[in-house]
Amino acid sequence: MSDKAYDASLDLLRRLDPKLIASNLSNICRLQPELAADLLASVDTPLKTLTCPKTNKPFLCCDYNRDGDMYRSPFSNEFVGDDKPDDDAPKPSEHLRELELFANDSFDIYRELYYEGGISSVYLWDKEEADATSDGTIGFDGVVLLKKTLDDSSSWDSIHVFEIERKDSNTSTYRLTSTIILDLSEGKSDKNLTYLSGNLTRQTERDYKFKDSSSHVANIGTLIEDVEIQMRNMLQEVYFGKTRDILQDIRSFTSLDEREADRSKQQNLINKFQDL
């Protein structure tokens, strides 16, 4: 019964308005609390932002830095929330924590160069079999989060979950699962509102050579850069391009002025996408 309920929940979420994915997921979890953990781990929602009390810097929250209702800050390595964290709350080992700070600094530069704004956060965790080592022979897993909001009405969320598996003495296999959540809106009132929302997920696997643990961060950065460029081009050229072609070719019973207004909204959505 639980497997059928889980599949039915995922099937329902795929058919509901993607703009309301967070509230729809919350409602289903309330109806089926026994499925909440699996659904929260399987369904990507727009990233939430909190502020680190020690540094007063914003950071992004996801299931990978969560412990109950609290979220670990990448700056202070402490959990932020109303409750006190348990003593066994998950945290990276000493060396991995240093690597996590290095990764956050590196992707902060990447964010500024490519997004010209927004927020980035990186979280790393040790392998189950052993902690990460400085020579890179024992790798780690992690997630890279990127978010940019435009005019409080449009947003781009990137979630990159990666695994590192050693292949031989100086080569590792990097497996990346990338999800982009896009939400574009144009217009103020419900009558004139035009929006485009949805998500795109791709999986990538590549082999890179490494010298030490910091090489893993550089390799992951290279892989994420390539994947994000491919997915952005796919969204812009395939999805936006096909949608525009269809809307221009279909027969319309509306007046010329109304059609011009619709085309103007479509162009504004494209412009917002290019600014994200």
mmCIF file of C-alpha atoms in Angstrom:
data_model
loop_
_atom_site.group_PDB
_atom_site.id
_atom_site.type_symbol
_atom_site.label_atom_id
_atom_site.label_comp_id
_atom_site.label_asym_id
_atom_site.label_seq_id
_atom_site.Cartn_x
_atom_site.Cartn_y
_atom_site.Cartn_z
ATOM 1 C CA MET A 1 0.000 0.000 0.000
ATOM 2 C CA SER A 2 2.804 2.422 0.859
ATOM 3 C CA ASP A 3 4.523 1.838 -2.509
ATOM 4 C CA LYS A 4 1.267 2.511 -4.352
ATOM 5 C CA ALA A 5 0.635 5.620 -2.265
ATOM 6 C CA TYR A 6 4.185 6.839 -2.914
ATOM 7 C CA ASP A 7 3.885 6.338 -6.687
ATOM 8 C CA ALA A 8 0.451 7.972 -6.680
ATOM 9 C CA SER A 9 1.824 10.968 -4.767
ATOM 10 C CA LEU A 10 4.642 11.477 -7.263
ATOM 11 C CA ASP A 11 2.206 11.055 -10.145
ATOM 12 C CA LEU A 12 -0.111 13.658 -8.614
ATOM 13 C CA LEU A 13 2.714 16.150 -8.085
ATOM 14 C CA ARG A 14 3.739 15.830 -11.729
ATOM 15 C CA ARG A 15 0.237 16.848 -12.826
ATOM 16 C CA LEU A 16 -0.370 19.722 -10.423
ATOM 17 C CA ASP A 17 0.730 23.312 -11.027
ATOM 18 C CA PRO A 18 4.549 23.338 -10.696
ATOM 19 C CA LYS A 19 4.391 26.906 -9.367
ATOM 20 C CA LEU A 20 2.690 25.498 -6.246
ATOM 21 C CA ILE A 21 5.005 22.504 -5.811
ATOM 22 C CA ALA A 22 6.052 23.460 -2.261
ATOM 23 C CA SER A 23 2.510 23.841 -0.902
ATOM 24 C CA ASN A 24 1.262 20.764 -2.797
ATOM 25 C CA LEU A 25 4.093 18.672 -1.362
ATOM 26 C CA SER A 26 3.361 19.942 2.150
ATOM 27 C CA ASN A 27 -0.337 19.059 1.783
ATOM 28 C CA ILE A 28 0.437 15.522 0.577
ATOM 29 C CA CYS A 29 2.882 15.017 3.470
ATOM 30 C CA ARG A 30 0.143 16.004 5.904
ATOM 31 C CA LEU A 31 -2.239 13.515 4.292
ATOM 32 C CA GLN A 32 0.392 10.739 4.195
ATOM 33 C CA PRO A 33 2.835 11.430 7.058
ATOM 34 C CA GLU A 34 4.449 7.995 6.701
ATOM 35 C CA LEU A 35 5.618 9.002 3.209
ATOM 36 C CA ALA A 36 6.893 12.444 4.217
ATOM 37 C CA ALA A 37 10.581 11.489 4.549
ATOM 38 C CA ASP A 38 10.694 9.717 1.169
ATOM 39 C CA LEU A 39 8.776 12.463 -0.618
ATOM 40 C CA LEU A 40 10.912 15.264 0.830
ATOM 41 C CA ALA A 41 14.052 13.413 -0.286
ATOM 42 C CA SER A 42 12.714 12.733 -3.798
ATOM 43 C CA VAL A 43 10.919 15.943 -4.779
ATOM 44 C CA ASP A 44 12.907 19.127 -5.372
ATOM 45 C CA THR A 45 11.303 22.403 -4.305
ATOM 46 C CA PRO A 46 12.510 26.026 -4.577
ATOM 47 C CA LEU A 47 15.345 26.648 -2.146
ATOM 48 C CA LYS A 48 14.618 28.407 1.131
ATOM 49 C CA THR A 49 16.948 31.086 2.511
ATOM 50 C CA LEU A 50 18.012 31.634 6.120
ATOM 51 C CA THR A 51 20.489 34.037 7.730
ATOM 52 C CA CYS A 52 23.486 32.853 9.733
ATOM 53 C CA PRO A 53 23.326 34.554 13.172
ATOM 54 C CA LYS A 54 27.118 34.675 13.560
ATOM 55 C CA THR A 55 28.024 36.155 10.181
ATOM 56 C CA ASN A 56 24.679 37.734 9.223
ATOM 57 C CA LYS A 57 25.092 36.163 5.773
ATOM 58 C CA PRO A 58 22.241 34.413 3.911
ATOM 59 C CA PHE A 59 22.570 30.733 3.086
ATOM 60 C CA LEU A 60 20.451 28.214 1.201
ATOM 61 C CA CYS A 61 18.592 25.324 2.792
ATOM 62 C CA CYS A 62 17.898 21.869 1.438
ATOM 63 C CA ASP A 63 17.411 18.331 2.686
ATOM 64 C CA TYR A 64 21.193 17.771 2.833
ATOM 65 C CA ASN A 65 21.916 20.363 5.542
ATOM 66 C CA ARG A 66 18.732 19.727 7.500
ATOM 67 C CA ASP A 67 18.360 18.085 10.889
ATOM 68 C CA GLY A 68 14.723 18.082 11.920
ATOM 69 C CA ASP A 69 13.531 21.667 11.533
ATOM 70 C CA MET A 70 17.048 23.129 11.688
ATOM 71 C CA TYR A 71 19.559 23.845 8.934
ATOM 72 C CA ARG A 72 23.357 23.902 9.169
ATOM 73 C CA SER A 73 25.037 27.137 8.124
ATOM 74 C CA PRO A 74 28.043 26.705 5.775
ATOM 75 C CA PHE A 75 29.689 29.723 7.437
ATOM 76 C CA SER A 76 29.500 28.856 11.138
ATOM 77 C CA ASN A 77 28.961 25.075 10.826
ATOM 78 C CA GLU A 78 26.168 25.469 13.396
ATOM 79 C CA PHE A 79 22.491 24.673 13.043
ATOM 80 C CA VAL A 80 19.991 27.497 12.776
ATOM 81 C CA GLY A 81 16.457 27.044 14.044
ATOM 82 C CA ASP A 82 14.112 27.332 16.979
ATOM 83 C CA ASP A 83 15.185 24.065 18.605
ATOM 84 C CA LYS A 84 18.565 22.961 19.872
ATOM 85 C CA PRO A 85 20.399 20.428 17.682
ATOM 86 C CA ASP A 86 21.064 16.905 18.885
ATOM 87 C CA ASP A 87 24.588 15.960 19.861
ATOM 88 C CA ASP A 88 24.694 13.534 16.923
ATOM 89 C CA ALA A 89 23.576 16.131 14.350
ATOM 90 C CA PRO A 90 25.524 15.388 11.139
ATOM 91 C CA LYS A 91 28.598 17.529 10.494
ATOM 92 C CA PRO A 92 31.634 17.037 8.225
ATOM 93 C CA SER A 93 34.955 15.818 9.576
ATOM 94 C CA GLU A 94 37.707 18.329 10.366
ATOM 95 C CA HIS A 95 39.469 18.116 6.995
ATOM 96 C CA LEU A 96 36.200 18.038 5.061
ATOM 97 C CA ARG A 97 35.030 21.131 6.925
ATOM 98 C CA GLU A 98 38.118 23.007 5.677
ATOM 99 C CA LEU A 99 37.371 21.734 2.183
ATOM 100 C CA GLU A 100 33.751 22.853 2.535
ATOM 101 C CA LEU A 101 34.847 26.412 3.313
ATOM 102 C CA PHE A 102 37.157 26.330 0.277
ATOM 103 C CA ALA A 103 34.311 25.058 -1.908
ATOM 104 C CA ASN A 104 31.958 27.802 -0.691
ATOM 105 C CA ASP A 105 34.540 30.476 -1.510
ATOM 106 C CA SER A 106 35.142 28.947 -4.953
ATOM 107 C CA PHE A 107 31.489 28.696 -5.920
ATOM 108 C CA ASP A 108 30.838 32.179 -4.570
ATOM 109 C CA ILE A 109 33.231 33.426 -7.281
ATOM 110 C CA TYR A 110 31.463 31.218 -9.832
ATOM 111 C CA ARG A 111 28.089 32.652 -8.759
ATOM 112 C CA GLU A 112 29.272 36.229 -9.117
ATOM 113 C CA LEU A 113 30.790 35.608 -12.560
ATOM 114 C CA TYR A 114 27.851 33.722 -14.063
ATOM 115 C CA TYR A 115 24.829 35.011 -12.132
ATOM 116 C CA GLU A 116 25.990 38.515 -11.167
ATOM 117 C CA GLY A 117 24.044 38.216 -7.939
ATOM 118 C CA GLY A 118 22.073 35.623 -6.038
ATOM 119 C CA ILE A 119 23.182 33.214 -3.295
ATOM 120 C CA SER A 120 25.303 30.064 -3.341
ATOM 121 C CA SER A 121 25.891 27.384 -0.697
ATOM 122 C CA VAL A 122 27.929 24.169 -0.730
ATOM 123 C CA TYR A 123 27.539 21.283 1.713
ATOM 124 C CA LEU A 124 29.845 18.250 1.897
ATOM 125 C CA TRP A 125 29.605 15.004 3.822
ATOM 126 C CA ASP A 126 31.956 12.080 4.398
ATOM 127 C CA LYS A 127 31.559 8.642 2.925
ATOM 128 C CA GLU A 128 29.966 6.000 5.114
ATOM 129 C CA GLU A 129 33.044 3.779 4.954
ATOM 130 C CA ALA A 130 35.618 6.447 5.912
ATOM 131 C CA ASP A 131 36.237 10.177 6.282
ATOM 132 C CA ALA A 132 37.687 12.176 3.400
ATOM 133 C CA THR A 133 41.479 12.361 3.215
ATOM 134 C CA SER A 134 43.718 15.274 2.186
ATOM 135 C CA ASP A 135 45.388 13.261 -0.607
ATOM 136 C CA GLY A 136 42.004 12.725 -2.258
ATOM 137 C CA THR A 137 42.196 8.936 -2.297
ATOM 138 C CA ILE A 138 39.061 8.793 -0.157
ATOM 139 C CA GLY A 139 36.549 11.205 -1.637
ATOM 140 C CA PHE A 140 33.304 12.658 -0.383
ATOM 141 C CA ASP A 141 29.801 13.537 -1.543
ATOM 142 C CA GLY A 142 28.050 16.872 -1.538
ATOM 143 C CA VAL A 143 25.588 19.343 -3.001
ATOM 144 C CA VAL A 144 26.040 22.737 -4.661
ATOM 145 C CA LEU A 145 23.091 25.149 -4.423
ATOM 146 C CA LEU A 146 22.591 28.314 -6.476
ATOM 147 C CA LYS A 147 19.645 30.689 -6.364
ATOM 148 C CA LYS A 148 18.836 34.019 -8.006
ATOM 149 C CA THR A 149 15.593 35.954 -7.603
ATOM 150 C CA LEU A 150 14.449 38.766 -9.875
ATOM 151 C CA ASP A 151 11.842 41.326 -8.772
ATOM 152 C CA ASP A 152 10.476 38.854 -6.186
ATOM 153 C CA SER A 153 8.432 37.327 -9.027
ATOM 154 C CA SER A 154 10.919 35.202 -10.950
ATOM 155 C CA SER A 155 13.603 32.840 -9.696
ATOM 156 C CA TRP A 156 16.214 30.323 -10.804
ATOM 157 C CA ASP A 157 17.214 27.484 -8.461
ATOM 158 C CA SER A 158 20.047 25.077 -9.257
ATOM 159 C CA ILE A 159 20.571 21.918 -7.191
ATOM 160 C CA HIS A 160 23.646 19.828 -8.038
ATOM 161 C CA VAL A 161 24.087 16.628 -6.009
ATOM 162 C CA PHE A 162 27.367 14.826 -6.686
ATOM 163 C CA GLU A 163 29.102 11.588 -5.759
ATOM 164 C CA ILE A 164 32.829 10.899 -6.072
ATOM 165 C CA GLU A 165 34.066 7.336 -6.553
ATOM 166 C CA ARG A 166 37.733 6.491 -6.931
ATOM 167 C CA LYS A 167 38.488 4.640 -10.167
ATOM 168 C CA ASP A 168 42.263 4.112 -9.947
ATOM 169 C CA SER A 169 45.310 5.678 -8.292
ATOM 170 C CA ASN A 170 44.808 9.157 -9.788
ATOM 171 C CA THR A 171 41.359 9.080 -11.441
ATOM 172 C CA SER A 172 37.887 9.391 -9.951
ATOM 173 C CA THR A 173 34.387 9.046 -11.367
ATOM 174 C CA TYR A 174 32.089 12.002 -10.718
ATOM 175 C CA ARG A 175 28.329 11.418 -10.843
ATOM 176 C CA LEU A 176 26.196 14.550 -10.914
ATOM 177 C CA THR A 177 22.420 14.901 -10.657
ATOM 178 C CA SER A 178 21.422 18.450 -11.615
ATOM 179 C CA THR A 179 17.969 19.975 -11.189
ATOM 180 C CA ILE A 180 16.976 23.450 -12.334
ATOM 181 C CA ILE A 181 13.733 24.910 -10.977
ATOM 182 C CA LEU A 182 12.539 27.864 -13.039
ATOM 183 C CA ASP A 183 9.735 30.241 -12.101
ATOM 184 C CA LEU A 184 9.016 33.208 -14.396
ATOM 185 C CA SER A 185 6.076 35.596 -13.916
ATOM 186 C CA GLU A 186 4.879 38.624 -15.868
ATOM 187 C CA GLY A 187 1.974 40.826 -14.833
ATOM 188 C CA LYS A 188 0.473 41.842 -11.508
ATOM 189 C CA SER A 189 -3.213 40.898 -11.375
ATOM 190 C CA ASP A 190 -4.578 37.376 -11.739
ATOM 191 C CA LYS A 191 -6.311 38.372 -14.981
ATOM 192 C CA ASN A 192 -3.150 39.666 -16.646
ATOM 193 C CA LEU A 193 -0.689 37.259 -15.033
ATOM 194 C CA THR A 194 1.442 35.137 -17.342
ATOM 195 C CA TYR A 195 3.882 32.672 -15.835
ATOM 196 C CA LEU A 196 6.094 29.782 -16.777
ATOM 197 C CA SER A 197 7.173 27.312 -14.091
ATOM 198 C CA GLY A 198 8.738 23.882 -14.068
ATOM 199 C CA ASN A 199 11.915 21.911 -13.467
ATOM 200 C CA LEU A 200 14.482 20.048 -15.519
ATOM 201 C CA THR A 201 16.709 17.230 -14.219
ATOM 202 C CA ARG A 202 19.746 15.698 -15.889
ATOM 203 C CA GLN A 203 22.321 13.114 -14.757
ATOM 204 C CA THR A 204 25.944 13.264 -15.856
ATOM 205 C CA GLU A 205 28.942 11.020 -15.238
ATOM 206 C CA ARG A 206 32.567 11.807 -16.100
ATOM 207 C CA ASP A 207 36.077 10.726 -15.156
ATOM 208 C CA TYR A 208 38.700 13.268 -14.095
ATOM 209 C CA LYS A 209 42.215 12.984 -12.755
ATOM 210 C CA PHE A 210 42.959 14.341 -9.274
ATOM 211 C CA LYS A 211 46.051 15.275 -7.262
ATOM 212 C CA ASP A 212 44.549 15.921 -3.838
ATOM 213 C CA SER A 213 41.206 16.611 -2.170
ATOM 214 C CA SER A 214 41.030 20.197 -3.444
ATOM 215 C CA SER A 215 41.290 18.816 -6.995
ATOM 216 C CA HIS A 216 37.900 17.195 -6.445
ATOM 217 C CA VAL A 217 36.364 20.627 -5.854
ATOM 218 C CA ALA A 218 37.902 21.961 -9.080
ATOM 219 C CA ASN A 219 36.671 18.942 -11.042
ATOM 220 C CA ILE A 220 33.154 19.290 -9.675
ATOM 221 C CA GLY A 221 33.209 22.978 -10.564
ATOM 222 C CA THR A 222 34.202 22.200 -14.147
ATOM 223 C CA LEU A 223 31.464 19.605 -14.451
ATOM 224 C CA ILE A 224 28.768 21.880 -12.998
ATOM 225 C CA GLU A 225 29.824 24.724 -15.272
ATOM 226 C CA ASP A 226 29.444 22.534 -18.382
ATOM 227 C CA VAL A 227 26.116 21.059 -17.263
ATOM 228 C CA GLU A 228 24.586 24.424 -16.363
ATOM 229 C CA ILE A 229 25.526 25.901 -19.745
ATOM 230 C CA GLN A 230 23.965 22.915 -21.536
ATOM 231 C CA MET A 231 20.764 23.046 -19.479
ATOM 232 C CA ARG A 232 20.410 26.819 -19.857
ATOM 233 C CA ASN A 233 20.817 26.537 -23.643
ATOM 234 C CA MET A 234 18.287 23.715 -23.690
ATOM 235 C CA LEU A 235 15.745 25.807 -21.783
ATOM 236 C CA GLN A 236 16.293 28.881 -23.930
ATOM 237 C CA GLU A 237 16.546 27.299 -27.375
ATOM 238 C CA VAL A 238 14.341 24.230 -27.109
ATOM 239 C CA TYR A 239 11.599 25.039 -24.600
ATOM 240 C CA PHE A 240 11.290 28.784 -25.150
ATOM 241 C CA GLY A 241 11.911 28.484 -28.876
ATOM 242 C CA LYS A 242 9.349 25.713 -29.415
ATOM 243 C CA THR A 243 6.762 27.482 -27.263
ATOM 244 C CA ARG A 244 7.194 30.704 -29.226
ATOM 245 C CA ASP A 245 6.909 28.884 -32.568
ATOM 246 C CA ILE A 246 3.714 27.114 -31.507
ATOM 247 C CA LEU A 247 2.082 30.282 -30.200
ATOM 248 C CA GLN A 248 2.935 32.135 -33.404
ATOM 249 C CA ASP A 249 1.557 29.403 -35.673
ATOM 250 C CA ILE A 250 -1.693 28.506 -33.935
ATOM 251 C CA ARG A 251 -4.939 30.092 -35.083
ATOM 252 C CA SER A 252 -6.164 32.856 -32.798
ATOM 253 C CA PHE A 253 -9.604 34.424 -32.396
ATOM 254 C CA THR A 254 -8.282 37.351 -30.371
ATOM 255 C CA SER A 255 -7.735 40.832 -31.731
ATOM 256 C CA LEU A 256 -4.391 42.023 -33.069
ATOM 257 C CA ASP A 257 -3.865 44.257 -30.038
ATOM 258 C CA GLU A 258 -4.395 41.338 -27.658
ATOM 259 C CA ARG A 259 -1.997 39.176 -29.624
ATOM 260 C CA GLU A 260 0.625 41.896 -29.545
ATOM 261 C CA ALA A 261 0.150 42.207 -25.770
ATOM 262 C CA ASP A 262 0.617 38.434 -25.380
ATOM 263 C CA ARG A 263 3.776 38.512 -27.482
ATOM 264 C CA SER A 264 5.083 41.375 -25.376
ATOM 265 C CA LYS A 265 4.543 39.306 -22.220
ATOM 266 C CA GLN A 266 6.330 36.354 -23.811
ATOM 267 C CA GLN A 267 9.285 38.540 -24.706
ATOM 268 C CA ASN A 268 9.377 39.932 -21.163
ATOM 269 C CA LEU A 269 9.501 36.375 -19.805
ATOM 270 C CA ILE A 270 12.430 35.583 -22.111
ATOM 271 C CA ASN A 271 14.216 38.743 -21.013
ATOM 272 C CA LYS A 272 13.757 37.793 -17.358
ATOM 273 C CA PHE A 273 15.105 34.318 -18.058
ATOM 274 C CA GLN A 274 18.208 35.827 -19.661
ATOM 275 C CA ASP A 275 18.712 38.091 -16.600
ATOM 276 C CA LEU A 276 18.628 35.162 -14.151
#
